[in-house]
């Protein structure tokens, strides 16, 4: 029998070990396997997703290297809208103004990924 996929929408936290800055986002994935996605369009298995950096997060990936970033799942959801609602509770105006985050826009929007 083939592998059974456990696809969920996760709200994740990615931390840069070199400077302790964080990024919070939403991603659809098999929660049992790390798929290489770190956030902001970056997948460690596809260097083209970060080599031509457009965001501070992508610039940091290039500066420090993918091995300096660790993603953890904060919470998983069956429904996309529930994941974005949870993200919006975390990634609010105060959060994006903090000097230790890479997030540039408010969470909870469907156009972020």
N, CA and C of each residue as an Amber inpcrd file, in Angstrom:
protein
   339
   0.8310000  -1.1960000   0.0000000   0.0000000   0.0000000   0.0000000
   0.8650000   1.2450000   0.0000000   0.4210000   2.2930000  -0.6630000
   1.1580000   3.5490000  -0.7440000   1.0510000   4.3610000   0.5350000
   1.8400000   5.3860000   0.5890000   1.8590000   6.2850000   1.7340000
   0.5450000   7.0570000   1.8190000   0.0270000   7.1770000   3.0050000
  -1.1640000   7.9800000   3.2340000  -0.6950000   9.3760000   3.6340000
  -1.1230000  10.3810000   2.8710000  -0.7070000  11.7460000   3.1480000
  -1.6190000  12.3660000   4.2020000  -1.0050000  13.1050000   5.0960000
  -1.7210000  13.7720000   6.1700000  -1.6590000  15.2760000   5.9120000
  -2.3070000  15.7110000   4.8280000  -2.2340000  17.1050000   4.4120000
  -3.0530000  17.9940000   5.3400000  -2.4000000  19.0510000   5.7760000
  -3.0220000  20.0280000   6.6660000  -2.5180000  21.4110000   6.2870000
  -3.1650000  22.4030000   6.8080000  -2.6700000  23.7790000   6.7440000
  -1.9940000  24.0400000   8.0750000  -0.7340000  24.4250000   8.0260000
  -0.0170000  24.6890000   9.2710000   0.2910000  26.1770000   9.3940000
   0.3070000  26.6300000  10.6300000   0.8780000  27.9350000  10.9420000
   2.2300000  27.6020000  11.5520000   3.2820000  28.1300000  10.9470000
   4.6390000  27.7550000  11.3210000   5.4300000  28.9720000  11.7850000
   6.4950000  28.6840000  12.4770000   7.4520000  29.6930000  12.9150000
   8.8180000  29.2630000  12.4120000   9.4550000  30.1140000  11.6220000
  10.8080000  29.8470000  11.1600000  11.7390000  30.8140000  11.8760000
  12.7950000  30.2650000  12.4510000  13.7580000  31.0700000  13.2020000
  15.1170000  31.0130000  12.5220000  15.7460000  32.1790000  12.4080000
  17.1180000  32.2600000  11.9250000  18.0210000  32.0900000  13.1420000
  18.7770000  31.0260000  13.1680000  19.6430000  30.7330000  14.3120000
  20.8000000  31.7300000  14.4290000  21.1400000  32.3900000  13.3410000
  22.2620000  33.3260000  13.3450000  21.9260000  34.6470000  14.0330000
  20.6410000  35.0570000  13.9720000  20.2730000  36.3430000  14.5690000
  18.9770000  36.3150000  15.3840000  18.3670000  35.1440000  15.4890000
  17.1240000  34.9370000  16.2510000  15.9250000  35.6930000  15.7070000
  15.9830000  36.1480000  14.4710000  14.8120000  36.7620000  13.8620000
  13.8620000  35.6570000  13.4170000  12.5590000  35.9830000  13.3950000
  11.5320000  34.9760000  13.1210000  10.6270000  35.3860000  11.9670000
   9.9760000  34.3710000  11.4070000   8.9750000  34.5630000  10.3720000
   7.8340000  33.6080000  10.6780000   6.6030000  34.1030000  10.6100000
   5.4130000  33.2800000  10.8500000   4.5860000  33.2810000   9.5810000
   4.1080000  32.1030000   9.1880000   3.2940000  32.0040000   7.9820000
   2.3880000  30.8020000   7.9900000   1.6770000  30.6260000   6.8730000
   0.7530000  29.5110000   6.6580000   1.2660000  28.7140000   5.4660000
   1.1660000  27.3830000   5.5650000   1.6440000  26.5160000   4.4900000
   0.8260000  25.2360000   4.4900000   0.4550000  24.7630000   3.2930000
  -0.2220000  23.4730000   3.1650000   0.8370000  22.4110000   2.9700000
   0.8160000  21.3970000   3.8070000   1.8650000  20.3810000   3.7590000
   1.4060000  19.0870000   4.4120000   2.1730000  18.0400000   4.1800000
   2.0080000  16.7820000   4.9180000   2.6890000  17.0100000   6.2660000
   1.9210000  17.0890000   7.3260000   2.4890000  17.4660000   8.6250000
   3.4480000  16.4280000   9.1960000   3.4890000  15.2580000   8.6030000
   4.3950000  14.2270000   9.1010000   5.7970000  14.3120000   8.4940000
   5.9530000  15.0860000   7.4310000   7.2490000  15.2010000   6.7510000
   7.5870000  16.6570000   6.4880000   8.8250000  17.0720000   6.8190000
   9.2880000  18.4110000   6.4800000   9.5470000  18.4550000   4.9810000
   8.8850000  19.3600000   4.3000000   8.9840000  19.4210000   2.8410000
  10.0080000  20.4340000   2.3400000  10.7520000  21.0440000   3.2380000
  11.7810000  21.9940000   2.8350000  11.3230000  23.4320000   2.7850000
  10.0330000  23.6710000   3.0170000   9.5120000  25.0310000   2.9470000
   9.8180000  25.7860000   4.2370000  10.4720000  26.9510000   4.0960000
  10.8210000  27.7650000   5.2630000   9.9310000  28.9780000   5.4240000
   9.3160000  29.4310000   4.3280000   8.4560000  30.6080000   4.3810000
   8.7880000  31.6000000   3.2950000   7.8490000  32.4990000   3.0370000
   8.0680000  33.5910000   2.0850000   8.4970000  33.0650000   0.7120000
   7.9360000  31.9180000   0.3200000   8.2460000  31.3260000  -0.9740000
   9.5260000  30.5150000  -1.0390000  10.2460000  30.3980000   0.0780000
  11.5560000  29.7330000   0.0930000  11.4360000  28.2480000   0.4040000
  11.9710000  27.4380000  -0.5020000  12.0760000  26.0050000  -0.2690000
  13.5580000  25.6360000  -0.3670000  14.0980000  25.0310000   0.6800000
  15.5350000  24.7290000   0.7200000  15.9540000  23.7580000  -0.3760000
  15.0090000  23.0100000  -0.9170000  15.3200000  22.0560000  -1.9790000
  15.2960000  22.6950000  -3.3650000  14.8940000  23.9860000  -3.4270000
  14.8470000  24.7080000  -4.7020000  15.5320000  26.0600000  -4.5300000
  16.8490000  26.1140000  -4.7020000  17.5860000  27.3710000  -4.5200000
  17.0400000  28.5310000  -5.3470000  16.3850000  28.2520000  -6.4530000
  15.8300000  29.3370000  -7.2670000  14.7640000  30.1200000  -6.5030000
  14.2310000  29.5610000  -5.4090000  13.1950000  30.2480000  -4.6370000
  13.7660000  31.3250000  -3.7230000  15.0780000  31.3610000  -3.5960000
  15.6680000  32.3980000  -2.7420000  16.9300000  33.0380000  -3.3100000
  17.4880000  32.5120000  -4.3710000  18.7390000  33.0630000  -4.9100000
  18.5650000  34.4750000  -5.4600000  17.4240000  34.7730000  -6.0350000
  17.1320000  36.1320000  -6.5060000  16.2220000  36.7910000  -5.4690000
  16.8190000  37.1850000  -4.3760000  16.0860000  37.6790000  -3.2130000
  15.2700000  38.9250000  -3.5190000  14.0390000  38.9210000  -2.9720000
  13.1530000  40.0720000  -3.1000000  12.6770000  40.5700000  -1.7410000
  12.8390000  39.7630000  -0.6990000  12.3610000  40.1420000   0.6300000
  13.5110000  40.0330000   1.6340000  13.3800000  40.7030000   2.7800000
  14.4120000  40.5780000   3.8110000  14.6380000  39.1180000   4.2350000
  13.5680000  38.3250000   4.2700000  13.6990000  36.9150000   4.6400000
  14.5720000  36.1780000   3.6260000  14.3250000  36.4010000   2.3500000
  15.1140000  35.7420000   1.3090000  16.5650000  36.2240000   1.3270000
  16.7760000  37.5090000   1.5770000  18.1520000  38.0160000   1.6940000
  18.8760000  37.3370000   2.8530000  18.1580000  37.1280000   3.9550000
  18.7660000  36.4650000   5.1170000  19.1300000  35.0130000   4.8010000
  18.2920000  34.3220000   4.0380000  18.5940000  32.9430000   3.6320000
  19.9110000  32.9350000   2.8480000  20.0670000  33.8780000   1.9390000
  21.2990000  33.9600000   1.1570000  22.4940000  34.3250000   2.0300000
  22.3030000  35.2130000   2.9680000  23.4040000  35.6640000   3.8230000
  23.8750000  34.5640000   4.7680000  22.9470000  33.9080000   5.4460000
  23.3020000  32.9460000   6.4940000  23.2880000  31.4920000   6.0370000
  22.5790000  31.1790000   4.9510000  22.4720000  29.8040000   4.4740000
  21.2660000  29.0960000   5.0640000  20.7190000  28.1550000   4.3100000
  19.4910000  27.4640000   4.7240000  19.6610000  26.6690000   6.0150000
  20.8720000  26.2430000   6.3220000  21.0910000  25.4470000   7.5370000
  20.9650000  26.2790000   8.8090000  20.9160000  27.5960000   8.6630000
  20.7600000  28.4840000   9.8210000  19.2920000  28.7910000  10.1240000
  18.3640000  28.1090000   9.4340000  16.9330000  28.3490000   9.6180000
  16.2340000  27.0600000  10.0320000  15.3700000  27.1850000  11.0190000
  14.6270000  26.0360000  11.5420000  13.1450000  26.3910000  11.5750000
  12.3170000  25.5170000  10.9930000  10.8670000  25.7320000  11.0010000
  10.2130000  24.7710000  11.9790000   9.2910000  25.3040000  12.7770000
   8.4660000  24.4630000  13.6450000   7.0000000  24.7660000  13.3580000
   6.1610000  23.7950000  13.6030000   4.7250000  23.9700000  13.4340000
   4.1390000  24.4740000  14.7410000   3.4550000  25.6030000  14.6720000
   2.7760000  26.1350000  15.8470000   1.4240000  25.4550000  16.0470000
   0.7050000  25.2460000  14.9320000  -0.6150000  24.6250000  15.0130000
  -1.0190000  24.1650000  13.6210000  -1.7760000  23.0710000  13.5340000
  -2.2450000  22.5910000  12.2400000  -3.7690000  22.6530000  12.1740000
  -4.2620000  22.8020000  10.9430000  -5.6920000  22.9800000  10.7110000
  -6.1220000  22.1770000   9.4940000  -7.3700000  21.7400000   9.4920000
  -7.9390000  21.0820000   8.3250000  -8.3690000  22.1030000   7.2770000
  -8.7850000  23.2800000   7.7330000  -9.3040000  24.3050000   6.8340000
  -8.3440000  25.4750000   6.6950000  -8.1480000  25.9110000   5.4580000
  -7.2460000  27.0170000   5.1600000  -7.6440000  28.2920000   5.9040000
  -8.9500000  28.6020000   5.9010000  -9.3880000  29.8440000   6.5460000
  -9.1140000  29.8420000   8.0500000  -9.1490000  28.6710000   8.6840000
  -8.8340000  28.5880000  10.1140000  -7.3550000  28.8760000  10.3570000
  -6.5110000  28.3920000   9.4740000  -5.0670000  28.6410000   9.6040000
  -4.7780000  30.1300000   9.4450000  -5.3840000  30.7630000   8.4510000
  -5.1510000  32.1930000   8.2480000  -5.7240000  33.0250000   9.3920000
  -6.8290000  32.5890000   9.9690000  -7.3930000  33.3080000  11.1120000
  -6.4270000  33.2480000  12.2980000  -5.8260000  32.0820000  12.5230000
  -4.8570000  31.9360000  13.6110000  -3.6120000  32.7720000  13.3290000
  -3.1400000  32.7430000  12.0770000  -1.9730000  33.5420000  11.7140000
  -2.2370000  35.0200000  11.9720000  -3.4520000  35.4740000  11.6700000
  -3.7670000  36.8960000  11.8490000  -3.7450000  37.3060000  13.3170000
  -3.9740000  36.3620000  14.2100000  -3.8820000  36.6620000  15.6410000
  -2.4380000  36.9100000  16.0600000  -1.5040000  36.2620000  15.3830000
  -0.0800000  36.3890000  15.7240000   0.5580000  37.5480000  14.9650000
   0.3770000  37.5440000  13.6510000   1.0530000  38.5170000  12.7910000
   0.1580000  39.7580000  12.6540000   0.1520000  40.5490000  13.7200000
  -0.6340000  41.7790000  13.7610000   0.2990000  42.9830000  13.5850000
  -0.2360000  44.1910000  13.7190000   0.5790000  45.3910000  13.4990000
   1.7680000  45.4680000  14.4440000   1.5600000  45.1320000  15.7020000
   2.6770000  45.1630000  16.6530000   3.7660000  44.1690000  16.2620000
   3.3460000  42.9980000  15.7860000   4.2980000  41.9530000  15.3940000
   5.1700000  42.4060000  14.2290000   4.5590000  42.9560000  13.1870000
   5.3560000  43.3230000  12.0120000   6.2440000  44.5410000  12.2650000
   5.9570000  45.2990000  13.3040000   6.8030000  46.4500000  13.6640000
   8.0110000  46.0460000  14.5090000   7.9840000  44.8350000  15.0380000
   9.0880000  44.3880000  15.8890000  10.3750000  44.2570000  15.0800000
  11.5180000  44.5560000  15.6970000  12.7900000  44.4500000  14.9710000
  13.2770000  43.0060000  14.7810000  12.6400000  42.0460000  15.4440000
  13.1020000  40.6590000  15.3700000  12.2350000  39.7870000  14.4580000
  11.4660000  40.4120000  13.5530000  10.6400000  39.6170000  12.6390000
  10.9550000  39.9610000  11.1870000  10.7260000  38.9820000  10.3190000
  10.8750000  39.1770000   8.8820000   9.5290000  39.4620000   8.2080000
   8.4250000  39.2880000   8.9120000   7.1130000  39.5210000   8.3160000
   6.9600000  40.9940000   7.9450000   6.4440000  41.2310000   6.7430000
   6.2740000  42.5940000   6.2430000   4.8170000  43.0420000   6.1870000
   3.8860000  42.0760000   6.1050000   2.4710000  42.4120000   6.0220000
   1.6980000  41.6620000   7.0970000   0.4930000  42.1500000   7.3630000
  -0.3600000  41.5210000   8.3630000  -0.7050000  40.0930000   7.9530000
  -0.8220000  39.2170000   8.9280000  -1.2030000  37.8380000   8.6730000
  -2.6870000  37.7230000   8.3860000  -3.0840000  36.5690000   7.8660000
  -4.4830000  36.2950000   7.6320000  -4.9470000  36.5840000   6.2220000
  -4.0720000  37.0500000   5.3870000  -4.4400000  37.3500000   4.0080000
  -4.2100000  36.1350000   3.1290000  -5.0540000  35.9920000   2.1200000
  -4.9220000  34.8480000   1.2330000  -3.9240000  35.0720000   0.1160000
  -3.3740000  36.2580000  -0.0210000  -2.4460000  36.5310000  -1.1090000
  -0.9900000  36.4840000  -0.6560000  -0.6870000  35.8750000   0.4760000
   0.6610000  35.8910000   0.9990000   1.5120000  34.7270000   0.5370000
   0.9370000  33.6950000  -0.0440000   1.7680000  32.5460000  -0.4180000
   1.6310000  32.2230000  -1.8900000
